[in-house]
XYZ file of C-alpha atoms in Angstrom:
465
model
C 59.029 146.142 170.497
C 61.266 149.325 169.529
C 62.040 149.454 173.781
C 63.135 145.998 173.844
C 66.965 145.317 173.441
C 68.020 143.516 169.836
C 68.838 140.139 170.829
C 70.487 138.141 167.791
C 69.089 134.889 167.350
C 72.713 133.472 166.149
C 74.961 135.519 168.935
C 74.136 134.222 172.693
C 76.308 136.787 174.075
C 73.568 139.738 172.928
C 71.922 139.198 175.304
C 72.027 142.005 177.858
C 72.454 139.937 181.097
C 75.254 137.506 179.111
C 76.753 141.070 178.188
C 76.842 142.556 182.100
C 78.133 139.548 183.356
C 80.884 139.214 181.202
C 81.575 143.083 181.281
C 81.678 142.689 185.114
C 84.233 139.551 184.830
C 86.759 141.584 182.677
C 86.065 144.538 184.972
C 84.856 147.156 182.227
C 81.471 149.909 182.265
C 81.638 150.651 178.944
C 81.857 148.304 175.786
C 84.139 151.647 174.166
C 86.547 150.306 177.240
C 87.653 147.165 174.900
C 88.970 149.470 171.817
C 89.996 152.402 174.156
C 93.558 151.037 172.360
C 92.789 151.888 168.986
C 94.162 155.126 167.965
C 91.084 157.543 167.453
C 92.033 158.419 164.018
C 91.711 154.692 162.998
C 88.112 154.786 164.567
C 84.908 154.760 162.447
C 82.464 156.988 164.215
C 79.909 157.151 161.371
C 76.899 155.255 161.102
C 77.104 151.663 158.554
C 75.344 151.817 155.849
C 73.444 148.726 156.077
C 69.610 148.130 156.935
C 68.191 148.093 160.495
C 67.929 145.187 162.087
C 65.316 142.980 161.109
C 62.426 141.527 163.359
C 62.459 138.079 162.217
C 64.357 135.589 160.489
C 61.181 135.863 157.535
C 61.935 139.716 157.057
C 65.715 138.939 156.601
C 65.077 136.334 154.159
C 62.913 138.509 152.260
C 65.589 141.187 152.035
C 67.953 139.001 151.106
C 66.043 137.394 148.186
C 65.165 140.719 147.046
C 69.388 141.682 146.676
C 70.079 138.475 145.091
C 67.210 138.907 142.477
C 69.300 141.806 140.985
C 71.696 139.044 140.249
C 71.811 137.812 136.421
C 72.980 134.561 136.090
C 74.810 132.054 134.050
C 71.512 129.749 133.692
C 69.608 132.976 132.247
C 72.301 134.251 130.041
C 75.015 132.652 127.595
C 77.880 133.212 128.819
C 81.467 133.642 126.911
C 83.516 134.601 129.919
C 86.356 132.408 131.182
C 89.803 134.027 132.052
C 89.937 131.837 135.263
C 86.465 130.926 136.459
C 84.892 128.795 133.591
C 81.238 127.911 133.288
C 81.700 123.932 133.362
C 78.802 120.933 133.676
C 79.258 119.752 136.996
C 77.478 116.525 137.156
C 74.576 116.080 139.903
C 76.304 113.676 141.402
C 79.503 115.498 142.408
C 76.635 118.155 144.407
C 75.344 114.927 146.216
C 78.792 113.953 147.369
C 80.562 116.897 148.229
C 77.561 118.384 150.113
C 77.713 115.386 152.636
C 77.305 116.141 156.117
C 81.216 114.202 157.055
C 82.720 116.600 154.249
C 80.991 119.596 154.726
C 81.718 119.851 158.439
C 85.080 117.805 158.259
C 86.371 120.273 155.164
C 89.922 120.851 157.503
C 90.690 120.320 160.775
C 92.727 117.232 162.484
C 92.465 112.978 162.294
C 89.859 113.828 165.092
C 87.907 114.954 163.134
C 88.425 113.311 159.843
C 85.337 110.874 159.146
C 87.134 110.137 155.977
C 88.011 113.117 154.514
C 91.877 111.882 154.743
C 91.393 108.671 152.549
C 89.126 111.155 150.007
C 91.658 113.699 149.572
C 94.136 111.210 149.218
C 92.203 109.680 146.295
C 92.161 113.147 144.921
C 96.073 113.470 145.225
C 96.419 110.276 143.369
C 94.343 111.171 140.113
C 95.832 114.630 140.351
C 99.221 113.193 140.421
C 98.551 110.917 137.588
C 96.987 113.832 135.419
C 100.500 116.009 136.272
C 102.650 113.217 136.094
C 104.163 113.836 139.461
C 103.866 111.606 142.882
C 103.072 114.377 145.528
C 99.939 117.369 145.387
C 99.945 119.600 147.635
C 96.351 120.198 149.733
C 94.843 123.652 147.484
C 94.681 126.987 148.811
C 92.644 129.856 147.404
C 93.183 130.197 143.878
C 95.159 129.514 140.799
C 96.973 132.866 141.113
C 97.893 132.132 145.100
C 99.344 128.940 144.180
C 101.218 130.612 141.529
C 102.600 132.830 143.843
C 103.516 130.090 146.392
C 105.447 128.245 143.430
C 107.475 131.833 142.938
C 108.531 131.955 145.951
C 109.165 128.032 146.392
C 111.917 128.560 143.273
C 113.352 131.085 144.576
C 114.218 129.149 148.316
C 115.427 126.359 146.442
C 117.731 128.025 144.482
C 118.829 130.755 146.585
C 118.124 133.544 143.730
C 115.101 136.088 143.652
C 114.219 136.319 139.807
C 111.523 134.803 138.186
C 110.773 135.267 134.626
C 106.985 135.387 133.748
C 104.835 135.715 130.506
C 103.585 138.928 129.740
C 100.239 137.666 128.803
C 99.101 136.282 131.593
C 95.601 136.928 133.593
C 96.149 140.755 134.985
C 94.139 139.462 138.016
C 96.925 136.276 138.544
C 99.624 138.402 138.138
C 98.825 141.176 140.702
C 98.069 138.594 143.168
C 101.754 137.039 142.473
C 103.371 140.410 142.873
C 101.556 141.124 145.789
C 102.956 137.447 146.858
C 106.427 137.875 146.133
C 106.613 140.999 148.008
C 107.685 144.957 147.218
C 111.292 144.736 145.956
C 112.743 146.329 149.132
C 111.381 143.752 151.574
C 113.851 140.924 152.520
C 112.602 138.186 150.990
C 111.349 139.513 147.772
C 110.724 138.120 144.831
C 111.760 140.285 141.427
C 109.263 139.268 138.426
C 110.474 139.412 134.976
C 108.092 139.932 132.266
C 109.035 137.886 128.706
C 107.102 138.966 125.753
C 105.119 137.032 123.777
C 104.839 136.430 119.881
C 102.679 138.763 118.595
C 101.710 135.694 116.030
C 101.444 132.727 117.680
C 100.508 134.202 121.548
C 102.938 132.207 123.033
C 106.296 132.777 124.828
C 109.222 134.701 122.754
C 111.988 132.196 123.135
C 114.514 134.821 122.079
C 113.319 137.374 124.773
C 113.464 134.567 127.617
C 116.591 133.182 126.489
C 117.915 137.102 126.808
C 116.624 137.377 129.986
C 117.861 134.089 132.236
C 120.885 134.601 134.329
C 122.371 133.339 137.266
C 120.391 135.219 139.426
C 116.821 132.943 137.795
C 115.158 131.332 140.260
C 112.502 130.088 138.044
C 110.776 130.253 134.540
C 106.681 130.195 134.684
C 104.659 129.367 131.730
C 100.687 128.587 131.141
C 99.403 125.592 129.337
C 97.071 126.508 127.722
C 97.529 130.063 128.137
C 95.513 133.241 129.163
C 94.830 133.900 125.000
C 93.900 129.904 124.558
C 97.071 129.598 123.293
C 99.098 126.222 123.866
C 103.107 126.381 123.870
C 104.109 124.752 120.527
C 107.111 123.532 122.208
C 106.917 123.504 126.034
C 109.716 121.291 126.419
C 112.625 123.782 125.398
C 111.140 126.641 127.721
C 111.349 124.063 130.544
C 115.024 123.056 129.131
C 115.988 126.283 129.058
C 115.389 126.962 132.106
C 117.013 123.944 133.627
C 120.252 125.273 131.558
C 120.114 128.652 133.362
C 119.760 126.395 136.824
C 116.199 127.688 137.328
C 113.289 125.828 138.415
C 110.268 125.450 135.368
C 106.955 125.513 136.938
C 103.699 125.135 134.599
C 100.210 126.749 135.190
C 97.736 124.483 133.785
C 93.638 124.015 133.926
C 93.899 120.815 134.744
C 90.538 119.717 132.552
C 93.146 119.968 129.822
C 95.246 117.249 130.688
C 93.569 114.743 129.180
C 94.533 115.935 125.565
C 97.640 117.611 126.746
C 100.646 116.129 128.000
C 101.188 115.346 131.635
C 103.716 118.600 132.751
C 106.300 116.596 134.037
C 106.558 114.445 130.790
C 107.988 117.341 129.054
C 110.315 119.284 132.317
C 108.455 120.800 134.676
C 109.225 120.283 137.917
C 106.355 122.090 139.783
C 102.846 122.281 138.701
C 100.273 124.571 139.882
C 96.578 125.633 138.551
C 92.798 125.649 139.695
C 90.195 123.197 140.429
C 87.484 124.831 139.132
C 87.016 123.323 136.135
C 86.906 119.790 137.643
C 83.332 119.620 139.145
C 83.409 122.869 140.603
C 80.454 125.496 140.364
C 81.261 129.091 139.825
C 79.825 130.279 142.624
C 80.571 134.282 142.211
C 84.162 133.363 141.710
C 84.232 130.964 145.581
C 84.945 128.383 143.497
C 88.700 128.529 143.353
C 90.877 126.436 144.435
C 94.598 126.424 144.025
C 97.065 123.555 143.984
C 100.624 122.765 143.657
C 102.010 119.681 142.333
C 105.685 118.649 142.191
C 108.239 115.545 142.024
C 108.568 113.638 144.902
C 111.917 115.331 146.058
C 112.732 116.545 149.637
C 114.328 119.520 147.710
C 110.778 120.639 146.485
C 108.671 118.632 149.123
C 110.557 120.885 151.872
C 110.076 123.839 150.597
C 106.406 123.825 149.204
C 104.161 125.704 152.535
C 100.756 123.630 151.235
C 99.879 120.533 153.778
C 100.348 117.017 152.251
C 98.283 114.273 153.349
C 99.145 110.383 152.540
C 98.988 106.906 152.704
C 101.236 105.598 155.655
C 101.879 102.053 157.208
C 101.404 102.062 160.933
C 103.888 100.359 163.497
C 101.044 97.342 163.231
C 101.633 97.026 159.732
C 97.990 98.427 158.600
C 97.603 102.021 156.688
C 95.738 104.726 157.621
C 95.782 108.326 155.997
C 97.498 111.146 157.678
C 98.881 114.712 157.365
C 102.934 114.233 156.079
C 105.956 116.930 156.752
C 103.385 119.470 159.091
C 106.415 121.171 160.454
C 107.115 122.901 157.153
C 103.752 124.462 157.277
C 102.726 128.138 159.529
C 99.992 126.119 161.202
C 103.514 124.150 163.538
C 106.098 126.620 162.357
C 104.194 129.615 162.808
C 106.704 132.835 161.847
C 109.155 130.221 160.695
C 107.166 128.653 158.528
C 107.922 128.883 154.806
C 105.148 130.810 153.413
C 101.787 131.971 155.594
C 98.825 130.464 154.757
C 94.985 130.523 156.119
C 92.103 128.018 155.797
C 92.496 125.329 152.735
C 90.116 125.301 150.135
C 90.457 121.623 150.752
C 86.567 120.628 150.388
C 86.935 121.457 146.756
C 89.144 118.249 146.210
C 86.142 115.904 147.127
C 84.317 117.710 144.497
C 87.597 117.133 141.530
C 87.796 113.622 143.172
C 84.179 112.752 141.965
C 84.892 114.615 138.688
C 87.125 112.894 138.301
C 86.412 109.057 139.098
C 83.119 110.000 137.373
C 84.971 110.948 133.679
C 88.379 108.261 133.816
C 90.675 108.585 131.240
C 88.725 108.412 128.718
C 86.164 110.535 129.606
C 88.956 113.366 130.618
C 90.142 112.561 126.998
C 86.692 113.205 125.229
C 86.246 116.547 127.582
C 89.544 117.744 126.262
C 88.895 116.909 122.674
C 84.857 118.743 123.018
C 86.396 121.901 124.688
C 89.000 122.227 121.567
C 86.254 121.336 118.886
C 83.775 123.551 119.971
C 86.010 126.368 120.501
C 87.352 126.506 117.153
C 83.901 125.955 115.002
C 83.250 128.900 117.526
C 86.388 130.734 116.134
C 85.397 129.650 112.579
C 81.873 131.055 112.979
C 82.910 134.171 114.534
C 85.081 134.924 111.698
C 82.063 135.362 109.375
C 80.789 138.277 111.037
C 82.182 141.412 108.783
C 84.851 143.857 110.381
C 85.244 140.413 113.103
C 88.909 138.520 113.711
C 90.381 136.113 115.983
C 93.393 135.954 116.931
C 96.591 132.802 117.452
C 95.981 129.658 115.862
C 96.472 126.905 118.497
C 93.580 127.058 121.520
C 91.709 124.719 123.592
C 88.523 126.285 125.146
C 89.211 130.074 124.789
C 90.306 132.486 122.465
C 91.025 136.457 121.072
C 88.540 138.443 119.075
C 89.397 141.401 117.481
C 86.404 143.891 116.519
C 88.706 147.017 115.323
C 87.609 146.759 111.663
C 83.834 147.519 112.906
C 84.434 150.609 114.913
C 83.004 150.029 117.955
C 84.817 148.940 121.010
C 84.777 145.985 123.296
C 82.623 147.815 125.803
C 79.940 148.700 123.532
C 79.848 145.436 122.195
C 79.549 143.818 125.171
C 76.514 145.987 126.409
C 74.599 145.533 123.424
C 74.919 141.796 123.807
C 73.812 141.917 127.215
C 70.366 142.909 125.653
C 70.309 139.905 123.886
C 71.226 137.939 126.749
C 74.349 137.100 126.267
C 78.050 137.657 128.324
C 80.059 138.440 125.757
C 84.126 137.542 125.995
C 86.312 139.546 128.706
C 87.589 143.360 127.597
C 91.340 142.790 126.754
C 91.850 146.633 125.423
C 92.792 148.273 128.808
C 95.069 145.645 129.879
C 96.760 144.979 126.174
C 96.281 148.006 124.033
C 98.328 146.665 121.585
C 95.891 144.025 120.893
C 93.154 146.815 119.899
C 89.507 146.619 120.363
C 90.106 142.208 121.258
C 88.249 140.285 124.216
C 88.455 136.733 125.729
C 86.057 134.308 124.688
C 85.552 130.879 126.397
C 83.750 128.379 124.548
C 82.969 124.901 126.913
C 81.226 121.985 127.169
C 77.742 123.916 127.532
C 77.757 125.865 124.761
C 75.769 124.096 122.222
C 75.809 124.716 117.917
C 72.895 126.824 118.143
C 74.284 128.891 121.117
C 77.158 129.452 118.455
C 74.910 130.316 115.975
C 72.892 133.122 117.867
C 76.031 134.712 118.738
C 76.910 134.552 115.564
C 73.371 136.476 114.662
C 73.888 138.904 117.672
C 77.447 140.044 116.667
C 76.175 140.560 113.210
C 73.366 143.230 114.486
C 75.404 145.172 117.319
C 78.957 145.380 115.192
């Protein structure tokens, strides 16, 4: 066996004769031929350190199992983390659905292929619409923070200036993927974020610090409902006015499992909408279970310039309607290097899932979410407080919040580590990233946390603090 060439099961071209042959049709000896254009210093001539190859499909299995056992999971542990990826129920249902054959192998690609994934996304664009309070939704890419990014830049085309004015507290993850976005300042095309600080009291935006900052050179003003801290915007609609007074686009970051206590974006000025999909239906999956969209009015001024496909509803010349892919030339898939913005493979089966979510919950059901997520994170808040040396921070939140430990000495990091022996995820470390918040971390409260999960948190805080 250790003579015989590795053939992969999965690769057909390992195959030693497949290999000659097509060596002899391009005309080469040597495999080392192909990358004989690679500049040796950008060569890796040391050995990968991964395992040998394994025998059988059994052995690999094994290994595998054996890696992901290390894992700890959500289902073992409580878990207080949020800051992007929340642990949400996803009814059994929505698994059924989305993991059918004519979505799973139909998640992008053209009509030929469509086995109606068209008329399912379009469903999706119509409750998502409805939710926002806008007519078009853009097909999602990625993540929350890439869609952010996208809606930077999309402000700044429309209005021709490259300034964009952003809350200081806001995810540090989100943010360095919307600089990275926008571009290094010397690059043509850049976009120049603007930080606005936030009230140390309430967690939300410092009106007098944004008002100080827009100018005629503002393309746009980005705020979060709720926000990173939990917080909600006590009055959204003046941030968004503002903005429109400076001639700047507003554009909203929302979770959009929030929007059926909170009110629709649009209803109150924004004019692009963008967030994640991960809370509708979505498992966590390691963090694979982004998915970021952008919403706006149904304008040629922002439908032009947004780089997301759009599929719709259209009438054909026969007078029937069928469901197709709208405006493709504004997109890098037709426009290629002219297109507005670059973007890769759509995270497009995720909107079956939020489609199911949401049929499954209505109005009403989106409404009773909403109210859960803010009831059980403040009796979590409440609770919390009782634990000496223990504060929280901001008064408004939905489903997460800040928690100060300075008055019991220990930090965030040790707090965390002794709760992991209790089996618990305590809240995300906020003291590298906001030092002048002290010794605070992120929790996230949702649906799944129970009373008596509460209540043994409360217990555990009381013995490591």
């Amino acid at each position: 066996m250790a003579k015989r060439p590795l053939v992969h099961p999965y690769i057909p071209n390992s195959v030693p004769e497949v290999r000659k042959e097509m060596m002899d049709f391009i005309g080469i000896k040597d495999i080392e031929e192909i990358y004989a254009v690679i500049p040796e210093k950008l060569r890796f001539r040391e050995k990968l350190d991964v395992p040998e190859a394994f025998g059988s499909e059994a052995e690999l299995k094994a290994h595998v199992e054996k890696m992901l056992g290390k894992n700890v999971t959500c289902k073992e542990y409580t878990s207080y983390l949020g800051g992007g990826c929340w642990n949400h129920y996803v009814p059994a249902v929505v698994d059924e659905v989305v993991n059918r054959a004519e979505f799973v192998t139909a998640y992008c690609g053209g009509t030929y292929s469509d086995l109606g994934k068209f008329q399912a996304r379009f469903e999706f664009y119509s409750m998502m619409g409805e939710l926002c309070g806008v007519e078009a939704v853009s097909e999602p890419i990625y993540d929350w923070a890439t869609a952010a990014g996208f809606s930077l830049r999309m402000a700044s085309r429309i209005t021709g200036r490259n300034e964009v004015l952003v809350p200081s507290q806001i995810s540090p993850d989100r943010l360095a993927v919307m600089k990275t976005q926008c571009q290094p300042e010397e690059m043509n095309g850049s976009v120049h974020i603007i930080p606005v600080a936030y009230d140390p009291e309430t967690g939300n935006m410092d009106m007098a610090d944004l008002k100080s900052k827009l100018s005629d050179k503002t393309a746009g003003v980005y705020f979060e409902m709720p926000g990173y801290f939990g917080n909600i915007e006590s009055d959204p609609a003046a941030i968004c006015a503002a903005a429109h007074e400076a001639g700047a686009v507003a554009i909203v970051g929302v979770d959009p499992i929030s929007l059926g206590v909170l009110e629709a974006p649009a209803n109150y000025g924004a004019d692009i909408i963008c967030g994640d999909l991960q809370s509708l239906g979505v498992h966590m999956y390691c963090g694979g279970g982004q998915s970021g969209f952008i919403a706006m009015k149904d304008e040629e001024k922002y439908l032009s310039e947004c780089p997301l496909a759009f599929y719709t509803c259209v009438e054909t010349v026969d007078g029937q309607f069928g469901y197709a892919e709208m405006l493709p030339e504004r997109t890098s898939y037709e426009a290629r290097d002219k297109g507005k913005d670059w973007v890769g493979t759509a995270s497009g089966l995720w909107t079956i899932a939020a489609a199911v979510y949401m049929s499954l919950m209505g109005p009403q059901g989106m409404t009773e979410i909403g109210e859960t997520l803010v009831q059980n994170a403040n009796y979590a808040k409440k609770m919390i407080e009782t634990v000496p040396g223990v504060t929280t921070r901001f008064n408004s939140t939905f489903k997460e919040f800040v928690v100060n430990f300075d008055g019991t000495g220990k930090t965030v990091a040790e707090i965390n580590k002794a709760l992991e022996g209790k089996r618990i995820f305590g809240g995300i470390d906020l003291s590298d990233k906001y030092p002048e918040m002290g010794q605070s971390a992120l929790y996230c409260v949702t649906e799944v946390i129970s009373v008596e999960d509460i209540k043994e948190l409360v217990e555990a805080l009381k013995e490591v603090c």
